Amino acid sequence: MALRDTHVTMAHGGGGRAMRDLIDDVFTSVFQPPDTEDQARLMDEALREPGARLAFTTDSFVVTPLEFPGGDIGTLAVCGTVNDLAVGGARPLWLSAAFIIEEGCEIALLRRIVASVAAEAAQAGVRIVTGDTKVVERGKGDGLFITTAGVGVIPPGLDLGARHIRPGDAVIVNGVLGDHGATILAARGDLALSVDLASDCAGLGHLMQAALAAAPGLRAARDCTRGGLASALNEMAAEAGLAVELDETRLPLRPEVAGVCEILGLDPLYLANEGRLVLFCPPDQAEALVAALRRLPEGQGACVIGQTLPAPAGRVTLRTAFGGARLVDMLIGEQLPRIC
Amino acid sequence: MCLGIPGRITAITDAARLMAMAEVSGVRREVNVACVAGHDLEALVGQWALIHVGFAMSLIDADEAQETLDQMALSRESLA
Amino acid sequence: MKFASEFRDPVAARALLSAIARKADAIGAARARPVHIMEICGGHTHSIFRYGLDRLIHEGVEFVHGPGCPVCVLPMARVDECVEIAERPGVIFTTFGDAMRVPGHRKSLLQAKSGGADILMVYSPLDALELARRSPGREVVFFGLGFETTTPSTALSIQQAAREGLTNFSVFCNHITVPEPIKALLDDPDMVLDGFIGPGHVSMVIGTHPYDFIARDYGKPIVVAGFEPTDLLQSVLMVLTQIAEGRAAVENQYARVVPEYGNSVSLAAIADVYERRPSFEWRGLGEIDASGLRIRAKYAAFDAEEKFGIGYATGRRSVPEIEGCACGAVMTGKLKPTQCPQFGKGCTPDMPLGALMVSSEGACAAYWQYAGARETAA
């Protein structure tokens, strides 16, 4: 039955007809899962290849505001999980999506977000094969939380990982940094900043396939989400037992993102991204890799930003425009404005 | 640490409360211009000011800025 | 001109670095006998590390990182008082993000927030004022923190609140002043400083004359500086030039922003709203005479200390600082951060013991964060 309510109530989580209507009308009619059973039953030709491996990941999404320039929590929920699979070399295939909805959430908003999930999934070539909804009382949730899990297939012989990184490897990003973090900061409104920026939120599955084709020696890739490029590089440098040296003059930044950072005293290297990854490859394949990335919309701003050095292990430094250097450390906690 | 950055005043938004729009690298924020306002508020539009915690604290003097850059250029020439 | 990128020119920086090296050699500065230059302002400390200037500059020039980081010098007792106000029912406590992580004896504001206190980070006291207008049933308290740069913003906000007749807005005033602690440093018999980089943004409010005593009475050069890397280098060169010529004067490298006599509107607002406290406590430096401001009686309705009966209003004072903390010695240039016995052991950015490890502008945190000093500590 078509849903006539305008807002989600506790009845929509109660297990009765109201819940059935919500699920049918808002979710399954859009996602059209292959099966009505409680579990998805899956097969893909890629799995039949000897040596193929499953990749499996999960991520939860919370964001304020739920909708922002360039995306919403739904696009994040698909892209985040798709990207976690893609950076490991997997071809993303299936996603689950669980929605924790706060009582009072507007159903029109929910429909828009579900539409985003569906559109982003179609774009990434994945199917939403199973899902769940829960409703929590007003004040017990932040509008909407989404958890997605994803399954993909890694083809035989492909093994990406930080442990394969070697000294002298090129460090590459696929575009300008910090757009998502700066967009969210401005969109929250409590700092009263207004700026024409949009989140970089994007699924990177196709980009990773292009990267693998262009640079067969690709060592590792990671998406730079929370904690930004700096955090991703610190993790990878530690895992690889190598140092990373960035070149400040090569870091791609929009002037508006630099502006938000100057106003609030923030470092763009720590701003969140939702459609950016950092890749490591042998130096002689860097040029081909950058060229391949640039051919795709989500790789327009691709460039080499630095290189790996044999030591000291786990250290990330930034060479400044004057040849000075500074350490790019892990954050202690959340990055806070530094104003007074 | 008194974070202050140069921003350009683009419009007067509330003359009674001495509020104006300032722009820094494409980022806009409403700021109070009490500290830099003369008799004619509109004369501020187009000027650069040092912005700190939502206040335009000091107008930036372009001639002085050029003077400082010239001084720096001198030390470059004396090197050559 | 954008008044920023022009002052980040690497070619100009290299030329200035060479000129500094020649000047330093000329006055016989060397690693074993360095010239000690204190940058007073935490913003300058940040720029020095951000651009790696400490490593690029001639080895005979040593930066001593001054007390000009308001978060660093905030005593624990004041943080405790913030938490106490923030935990009162009905209060929305607004603050710059800088102060959120500063530890108090019981907890930081960040911890108080997670414990349920209504604490909001804002960019400007104007945002707190707007919140008060929109929340008539709540008491909005703004954490007034900072040096003379920031003081006019809270003074003007209090004046505006008074004009509008707002009754639910108050400021917890912790504003402090620059010249007094500098005088305290200069009066220290163990002081080793040869010159100063003056705080550019404080000076745009107060002008350059409040520093006259530094040159006149103590014979030390001071150059008021901008915050871009070439501003800082040029200012170091100007200090060295004064030393080479045997002069001590107040000079202004940042004339594009700093007028000689400061900003009259700002100064008038400060004078109208604030008066000096007999003394104010600085973390690591103790009580310094006339170094803090309080809200005048005529604006008592906007004074959170009066409204909540907290802080200096209660006549109590001071909670002892942590034992073994050598922040005072670091701030006076007697110890380098890495020479403090607690550095990297009892005191790290995750668990700061002393003030200078608290904010990324504190000398110790900057050493830790940017300069990779931890390897030597570990």
Short mmCIF file of C-alpha atoms in Angstrom, two decimals, chain A residues 191-194 196 255-256 262-263 265 338-340, chain B residues 1-3 5 24-30 52-53:
data_model
loop_
_atom_site.label_atom_id
_atom_site.label_comp_id
_atom_site.label_asym_id
_atom_site.label_seq_id
_atom_site.Cartn_x
_atom_site.Cartn_y
_atom_site.Cartn_z
CA LEU A 191 30.31 29.13 11.45
CA ALA A 192 28.22 31.32 9.11
CA LEU A 193 30.58 30.80 6.17
CA SER A 194 29.19 30.71 2.67
CA ASP A 196 30.48 27.74 -3.62
CA PRO A 255 41.35 28.40 -3.46
CA GLU A 256 38.00 28.19 -1.62
CA GLU A 262 42.85 30.12 6.48
CA ILE A 263 39.76 31.55 8.13
CA GLY A 265 43.13 27.93 11.12
CA ARG A 338 42.46 27.71 15.86
CA ILE A 339 41.32 31.28 15.95
CA CYS A 340 42.00 33.40 19.00
CA MET B 1 47.29 33.30 18.30
CA CYS B 2 45.16 36.02 16.84
CA LEU B 3 44.47 34.40 13.50
CA ILE B 5 43.48 37.10 7.34
CA VAL B 24 38.43 35.54 1.40
CA SER B 25 39.41 33.32 -1.55
CA GLY B 26 35.77 32.88 -2.55
CA VAL B 27 34.59 32.25 1.03
CA ARG B 28 32.03 34.79 2.27
CA ARG B 29 31.31 35.72 5.85
CA GLU B 30 29.39 38.59 7.38
CA HIS B 52 39.69 38.45 12.93
CA VAL B 53 36.86 36.52 14.65
#
